[in-house]
DNA sequence: TACGCGTGGTA
DNA sequence: TTACCAAGCGT
C-alpha cells in the first residue's frame, strides 16, 4: 500500500511542480545546501508568500554561508526584521559561523541536528533535499497528511516519523519530502481539504470516515492576555533615538524605541501621547502608547529619519514610528 | 511536555 | 472583530 501511495504522490508532485527560488525541478541536481538550509529556517512558521522576497534579498546580500558567517550580527538581524521569531536569526548566525568554520554543511541528519536552530524537521529536510538522504521530514503539513492517511487523532512525533520513513521511496527522498509538504499545503489543508483532487484518497482512512477535517484533533486554544506599555519618541535634528533590546527574550537583539516594561495595567491617559499601536504577539496582545521624549535614554544611537527604514526595526516598532511620524506631520499641518 | 517566541493572511 | 493558522526550535 505505502509503495503505491508514494508513487502516486510523486507523480502528482511532478505534474504540479511549484517553482520556488530555493527548489530544483524534479530530476535536476539538488540546490546548494546553503539555500536549502536558509529557506527551511525562514519557512519555520512562516508562509511561502512572506519568505520569497526576503529569501531573494538575503541570498543577494550574502550568497554563501561563508559570506553570512563573516557578516556583523546587527546587519543580519536588521535584514531579518519583520520576519518574526528572531531567535531564528540569532541561531542562523551561530550556525553559519560553525558551518563555515568546519568547511561546509554536514550531509547527515544527525550531524545537521546538532547545529544551532536545526531541529528534527529541518535536519531531515536539508539531509533529504540537499543531500538525497532517505530521511523523514515531519512538519505540520506532513503530520496532518499522515494523521489523515491513518485516521490518527493524536500522534506522536516518533510514530509519525516512523510511518513517513516507511513511505520514502529509496533515493527519491528529496522530491518525496517536498511532495508531502505541497500536498499538505494545497490539498490536504487544515480546513476544507480538497479530497477530490488528492492522489492518496483511495488509501486515506480519514477520507473514508467522511470527516477528514477532524484529523488531527485540534489543540484547545489558550486565552491571550492583554499588556500595556509606553515607548518614547525622542527626536532631534531629524534623527530619532534608538536602542537595542537585550539579546534574550522577546524581540531579542533587535533595534527598538526606548520604553517602559509591559504590564497588565493600562498606562494612564497621557495628554501628550502621539498615538497608540495595538500589536498581537503569539502569547499576548500589546497596546503600546507612543509618547514624545526630550533626552536620550540608555545606550543607543541617533538614527536619521530618512534612513529609518534601514534601521531594522521589528514590526511593532516600525508601526510605532509610523504613528509618531504621522502624528508629528499632522501637528505641523494644523499649525 | 508545555510554553515562549512574530507576523500577516484568510474566513 | 475574532480566531485560526504557517516548511519549528530551544528550554
Coordinates of C-alpha atoms (C1' of nucleotides) in Angstrom, one line a residue:
Chain A
X1 CA 0.0 0.0 0.0
X2 CA 2.7 2.5 1.0
X3 CA 4.8 2.0 -2.1
X4 CA 1.9 2.6 -4.5
X5 CA 0.9 5.5 -2.3
X6 CA 4.3 7.2 -2.6
X7 CA 4.5 6.6 -6.3
X8 CA 1.2 8.3 -6.9
X9 CA 2.2 11.2 -4.7
X10 CA 5.5 11.6 -6.6
X11 CA 3.6 11.6 -9.9
X12 CA 1.3 14.2 -8.7
X13 CA 4.2 16.3 -7.5
X14 CA 6.0 16.2 -10.8
X15 CA 2.8 17.1 -12.7
X16 CA 2.1 20.0 -10.4
X17 CA 5.6 21.2 -9.7
X18 CA 5.7 24.6 -7.9
X19 CA 8.8 26.6 -8.9
X20 CA 10.3 28.3 -5.9
X21 CA 13.6 30.2 -5.6
X22 CA 15.1 27.5 -3.3
X23 CA 14.0 24.5 -5.3
X24 CA 15.4 22.4 -8.1
X25 CA 12.9 20.9 -10.5
X26 CA 12.5 17.1 -10.3
X27 CA 15.3 15.2 -12.0
X28 CA 17.8 18.1 -11.8
X29 CA 20.8 18.3 -9.4
X30 CA 19.9 19.4 -5.8
X31 CA 20.1 23.1 -4.8
X32 CA 23.1 24.5 -2.9
X33 CA 22.8 23.2 0.8
X34 CA 23.1 26.9 1.9
X35 CA 20.0 27.8 0.0
X36 CA 18.1 24.8 1.3
X37 CA 19.1 25.5 4.9
X38 CA 18.4 29.2 4.7
X39 CA 14.9 28.7 3.1
X40 CA 14.0 26.0 5.6
X41 CA 14.9 28.2 8.6
X42 CA 13.0 31.2 7.0
X43 CA 10.0 29.0 6.4
X44 CA 9.7 27.9 10.0
X45 CA 6.2 29.0 11.0
X46 CA 6.3 31.5 8.1
X47 CA 4.4 31.5 4.8
X48 CA 5.9 31.0 1.4
X49 CA 4.5 34.4 0.3
X50 CA 6.2 36.1 3.2
X51 CA 9.5 34.3 2.7
X52 CA 10.0 34.5 -1.1
X53 CA 11.1 38.2 -1.4
X54 CA 13.1 38.1 1.8
X55 CA 15.0 35.0 0.7
X56 CA 15.9 36.7 -2.6
X57 CA 17.2 39.8 -0.8
X58 CA 19.1 37.6 1.7
X59 CA 21.0 35.5 -0.8
X60 CA 21.7 38.5 -3.0
X61 CA 23.4 40.2 0.1
X62 CA 25.1 37.0 1.4
X63 CA 25.4 34.5 -1.4
X64 CA 27.4 31.9 0.6
X65 CA 27.5 30.5 4.1
X66 CA 31.0 32.0 4.4
X67 CA 29.7 35.4 3.5
X68 CA 27.0 35.1 6.0
X69 CA 29.4 33.9 8.7
X70 CA 31.6 37.0 8.2
X71 CA 28.7 39.4 8.4
X72 CA 28.2 41.6 11.5
X73 CA 25.3 40.2 13.6
X74 CA 23.5 43.6 13.7
X75 CA 23.3 43.6 9.9
X76 CA 21.9 40.1 9.7
X77 CA 19.3 40.9 12.4
X78 CA 18.4 44.0 10.6
X79 CA 17.9 42.1 7.3
X80 CA 15.6 39.7 9.3
X81 CA 13.5 42.5 10.7
X82 CA 9.8 41.9 10.1
X83 CA 10.1 38.2 9.6
X84 CA 9.5 37.4 13.2
X85 CA 10.8 34.7 15.6
X86 CA 14.1 36.5 15.9
X87 CA 15.8 33.6 17.7
X88 CA 15.9 32.1 14.2
X89 CA 18.2 34.9 13.0
X90 CA 20.4 34.6 16.1
X91 CA 20.7 30.9 15.6
X92 CA 21.3 31.4 11.9
X93 CA 24.4 33.5 12.6
X94 CA 25.7 30.9 15.1
X95 CA 25.0 28.1 12.6
X96 CA 26.6 29.9 9.7
X97 CA 29.8 30.5 11.7
X98 CA 30.0 26.9 12.8
X99 CA 29.4 25.6 9.3
X100 CA 31.9 28.0 7.8
X101 CA 34.5 27.0 10.4
X102 CA 34.2 23.3 9.6
X103 CA 34.3 24.0 5.9
X104 CA 30.7 23.2 4.9
X105 CA 27.4 21.7 5.8
X106 CA 27.4 18.1 7.2
X107 CA 25.4 15.8 5.0
X108 CA 23.7 13.6 7.6
X109 CA 20.5 14.4 9.5
X110 CA 22.2 13.5 12.8
X111 CA 25.1 16.0 12.3
X112 CA 22.8 18.7 11.0
X113 CA 20.5 18.2 14.0
X114 CA 23.4 19.3 16.3
X115 CA 23.7 22.7 14.7
X116 CA 22.0 25.8 16.3
X117 CA 18.5 26.4 15.1
X118 CA 18.2 23.0 13.3
X119 CA 15.7 20.6 14.9
X120 CA 14.3 17.3 13.8
X121 CA 12.3 18.7 10.9
X122 CA 15.0 21.0 9.4
X123 CA 17.7 18.4 9.8
X124 CA 15.7 15.8 7.8
X125 CA 14.6 18.4 5.2
X126 CA 18.1 19.5 4.5
X127 CA 19.5 16.0 4.5
X128 CA 16.9 14.8 2.1
X129 CA 16.5 17.8 -0.2
X130 CA 20.2 18.9 -0.4
X131 CA 22.0 15.6 0.2
X132 CA 19.5 13.0 -1.1
X133 CA 19.4 11.1 2.3
X134 CA 16.4 8.9 3.0
X135 CA 15.1 10.9 6.0
X136 CA 11.6 11.6 7.2
X137 CA 10.9 15.3 7.4
X138 CA 7.8 15.8 9.5
X139 CA 6.5 19.3 9.6
X140 CA 2.9 20.4 10.4
X141 CA 1.8 19.6 6.8
X142 CA 3.3 16.1 6.8
X143 CA 1.9 15.5 10.3
X144 CA -1.6 16.3 9.1
X145 CA -1.3 14.2 5.9
X146 CA -0.1 11.2 7.9
X147 CA -2.7 11.7 10.6
X148 CA -5.4 11.6 8.0
X149 CA -4.0 8.8 6.0
X150 CA -4.2 6.6 9.1
X151 CA -7.1 8.4 10.9
X152 CA -4.9 9.1 13.9
X153 CA -6.3 11.8 16.1
X154 CA -3.3 12.4 18.3
X155 CA 0.0 11.1 17.0
X156 CA 3.5 11.3 18.5
X157 CA 6.5 12.7 16.6
X158 CA 8.2 9.3 16.8
X159 CA 5.3 7.3 15.4
X160 CA 4.8 9.8 12.6
X161 CA 8.4 9.8 11.6
X162 CA 8.3 6.0 11.5
X163 CA 5.3 6.0 9.3
X164 CA 6.8 8.6 6.9
X165 CA 10.1 6.8 6.7
X166 CA 8.3 3.6 5.7
X167 CA 6.8 5.6 2.8
X168 CA 10.0 7.2 1.5
X169 CA 10.9 5.7 -1.9
X170 CA 14.6 4.9 -1.6
X171 CA 16.7 7.5 -3.4
X172 CA 13.7 9.8 -4.0
X173 CA 13.6 11.5 -0.6
X174 CA 14.2 15.0 -2.0
X175 CA 11.1 15.0 -4.2
X176 CA 9.1 13.0 -1.6
X177 CA 9.7 15.4 1.2
X178 CA 8.6 18.3 -0.9
X179 CA 5.7 16.4 -2.4
X180 CA 4.3 15.7 1.1
X181 CA 4.6 19.3 2.1
X182 CA 3.0 20.5 -1.1
X183 CA 0.1 18.1 -0.6
X184 CA -0.5 19.4 2.9
X185 CA -0.3 23.0 1.8
X186 CA -2.5 22.8 -1.2
X187 CA -4.9 19.8 -1.0
X188 CA -4.7 18.2 2.5
X189 CA -5.4 21.6 4.1
X190 CA -6.4 22.0 7.7
X191 CA -9.9 23.3 6.7
X192 CA -11.9 22.3 3.6
X193 CA -9.4 19.7 2.3
X194 CA -9.7 19.1 -1.4
X195 CA -10.1 15.3 -1.2
X196 CA -11.5 15.1 -4.7
X197 CA -8.1 16.2 -6.1
X198 CA -6.0 14.1 -3.7
X199 CA -3.8 11.3 -5.2
X200 CA -3.9 9.5 -1.8
X201 CA -7.7 9.4 -1.2
X202 CA -8.1 5.8 -2.1
X203 CA -5.7 4.9 0.8
X204 CA -6.9 7.6 3.2
X205 CA -8.7 6.4 6.3
X206 CA -9.9 9.9 7.2
X207 CA -11.4 10.3 3.7
X208 CA -13.2 7.0 4.2
X209 CA -14.5 8.3 7.6
X210 CA -16.4 11.1 5.8
X211 CA -15.0 13.8 8.1
X212 CA -11.3 14.1 7.1
X213 CA -11.1 17.6 8.5
X214 CA -11.4 16.2 12.1
X215 CA -7.9 14.8 11.8
X216 CA -5.6 15.5 13.5
X217 CA -7.5 16.7 16.6
X218 CA -7.2 20.5 17.3
X219 CA -5.4 21.6 20.4
X220 CA -7.5 23.7 22.9
X221 CA -6.8 27.3 22.5
X222 CA -5.3 29.4 25.3
X223 CA -6.6 32.8 26.3
X224 CA -4.4 35.7 25.1
X225 CA -3.8 38.3 27.9
X226 CA -3.5 42.0 27.2
X227 CA -0.5 44.0 28.2
X228 CA 0.3 47.7 28.1
X229 CA 3.4 49.8 27.7
X230 CA 4.9 53.1 26.7
X231 CA 7.5 53.8 24.0
X232 CA 9.4 57.1 23.8
X233 CA 9.8 59.0 20.6
X234 CA 12.9 61.2 21.1
X235 CA 13.6 63.3 18.0
X236 CA 16.4 65.8 17.4
X237 CA 17.8 67.2 14.2
X238 CA 15.8 64.9 12.0
X239 CA 17.1 61.9 14.0
X240 CA 15.4 59.6 16.4
X241 CA 17.0 57.8 19.4
X242 CA 17.0 54.0 19.1
X243 CA 18.2 51.3 21.4
X244 CA 19.0 47.6 21.1
X245 CA 16.9 45.2 23.1
X246 CA 18.5 42.6 25.4
X247 CA 19.7 39.6 23.4
X248 CA 17.4 37.2 25.2
X249 CA 13.6 37.2 25.2
X250 CA 11.0 38.9 23.0
X251 CA 12.5 40.7 20.0
X252 CA 15.9 39.8 21.5
X253 CA 18.8 41.7 19.9
X254 CA 16.5 43.8 17.7
X255 CA 16.6 47.6 17.3
X256 CA 13.8 49.3 19.2
X257 CA 12.4 52.6 20.6
X258 CA 13.3 53.0 24.2
X259 CA 10.4 52.4 26.5
X260 CA 8.9 51.1 29.8
X261 CA 8.3 47.5 30.5
X262 CA 4.9 45.9 29.6
X263 CA 2.4 45.3 32.4
X264 CA -1.1 44.1 32.9
X265 CA -2.2 47.6 33.9
X266 CA -3.2 50.1 31.2
X267 CA -0.9 53.2 31.1
X268 CA -2.6 56.3 32.4
X269 CA -4.0 58.5 29.7
X270 CA -1.2 60.7 28.6
X271 CA -2.4 64.0 27.2
X272 CA 0.7 64.4 25.0
X273 CA 0.6 60.9 23.6
X274 CA 1.4 60.8 19.8
X275 CA -0.7 57.7 19.4
X276 CA -1.2 54.0 20.3
X277 CA -0.2 50.8 18.5
X278 CA -2.0 47.6 19.1
X279 CA 0.1 44.6 18.3
X280 CA -0.6 40.9 18.7
X281 CA 2.2 38.6 19.6
X282 CA 1.8 34.8 19.9
X283 CA 1.0 34.7 23.6
X284 CA -0.2 38.2 24.4
X285 CA -1.7 41.4 22.9
X286 CA 0.2 44.6 23.4
X287 CA -1.2 48.2 23.5
X288 CA 1.9 50.5 23.1
X289 CA 1.4 54.2 23.7
X290 CA 4.0 56.4 22.0
X291 CA 5.0 59.5 24.0
X292 CA 7.3 62.3 23.0
X293 CA 10.6 62.3 25.0
X294 CA 13.2 65.0 25.2
X295 CA 16.6 63.5 26.0
X296 CA 18.3 60.2 25.1
X297 CA 17.6 57.2 27.4
X298 CA 20.1 54.4 27.9
X299 CA 22.7 53.2 25.4
X300 CA 21.7 53.8 21.8
X301 CA 22.2 55.8 18.7
X302 CA 20.7 58.6 16.7
X303 CA 19.0 57.2 13.6
X304 CA 18.4 59.6 10.7
X305 CA 14.7 59.7 9.9
X306 CA 15.4 59.4 6.2
X307 CA 17.1 56.1 6.8
X308 CA 14.7 54.7 9.4
X309 CA 13.6 52.0 7.0
X310 CA 17.1 50.5 7.1
X311 CA 17.3 50.5 10.9
X312 CA 16.0 47.0 11.1
X313 CA 13.0 47.8 13.4
X314 CA 10.7 44.8 14.0
X315 CA 7.1 45.4 13.1
X316 CA 5.9 46.6 16.5
X317 CA 8.4 49.5 16.5
X318 CA 8.1 50.2 12.8
X319 CA 4.4 50.8 13.4
X320 CA 5.1 52.8 16.5
X321 CA 7.4 55.0 14.4
X322 CA 4.8 55.4 11.7
X323 CA 2.3 56.6 14.4
X324 CA 4.8 59.1 15.8
X325 CA 5.8 60.5 12.4
X326 CA 2.3 60.8 11.1
X327 CA 1.2 62.4 14.3
X328 CA 4.1 64.9 14.1
X329 CA 3.2 65.8 10.5
X330 CA -0.5 66.3 11.5
X331 CA 0.6 68.8 14.1
X332 CA 2.7 70.6 11.5
X333 CA -0.3 70.7 9.1
X334 CA -2.6 72.0 11.9
X335 CA -0.1 74.8 12.7
Chain B
dT1 C1' 5.9 18.2 28.0
dA2 C1' 4.4 22.8 27.6
dC3 C1' 5.5 27.1 27.0
dG4 C1' 7.9 31.4 24.9
dC5 C1' 8.7 33.2 20.7
dG6 C1' 6.3 37.4 15.5
dT7 C1' 3.8 38.5 11.9
dG8 C1' 0.4 38.7 8.2
dG9 C1' -3.2 36.4 5.6
dT10 C1' -7.8 34.4 5.5
dA11 C1' -12.6 33.1 6.7
Chain C
dT1 C1' -13.7 41.6 15.1
dT2 C1' -12.1 37.4 16.3
dA3 C1' -9.9 33.1 15.6
dC4 C1' -7.1 30.2 13.2
dC5 C1' -3.0 29.1 11.2
dA6 C1' 2.0 29.0 8.6
dA7 C1' 8.1 24.3 5.9
dG8 C1' 9.6 24.7 14.4
dC9 C1' 13.2 25.3 17.8
dG10 C1' 15.1 25.8 22.5
dT11 C1' 14.5 25.3 27.1

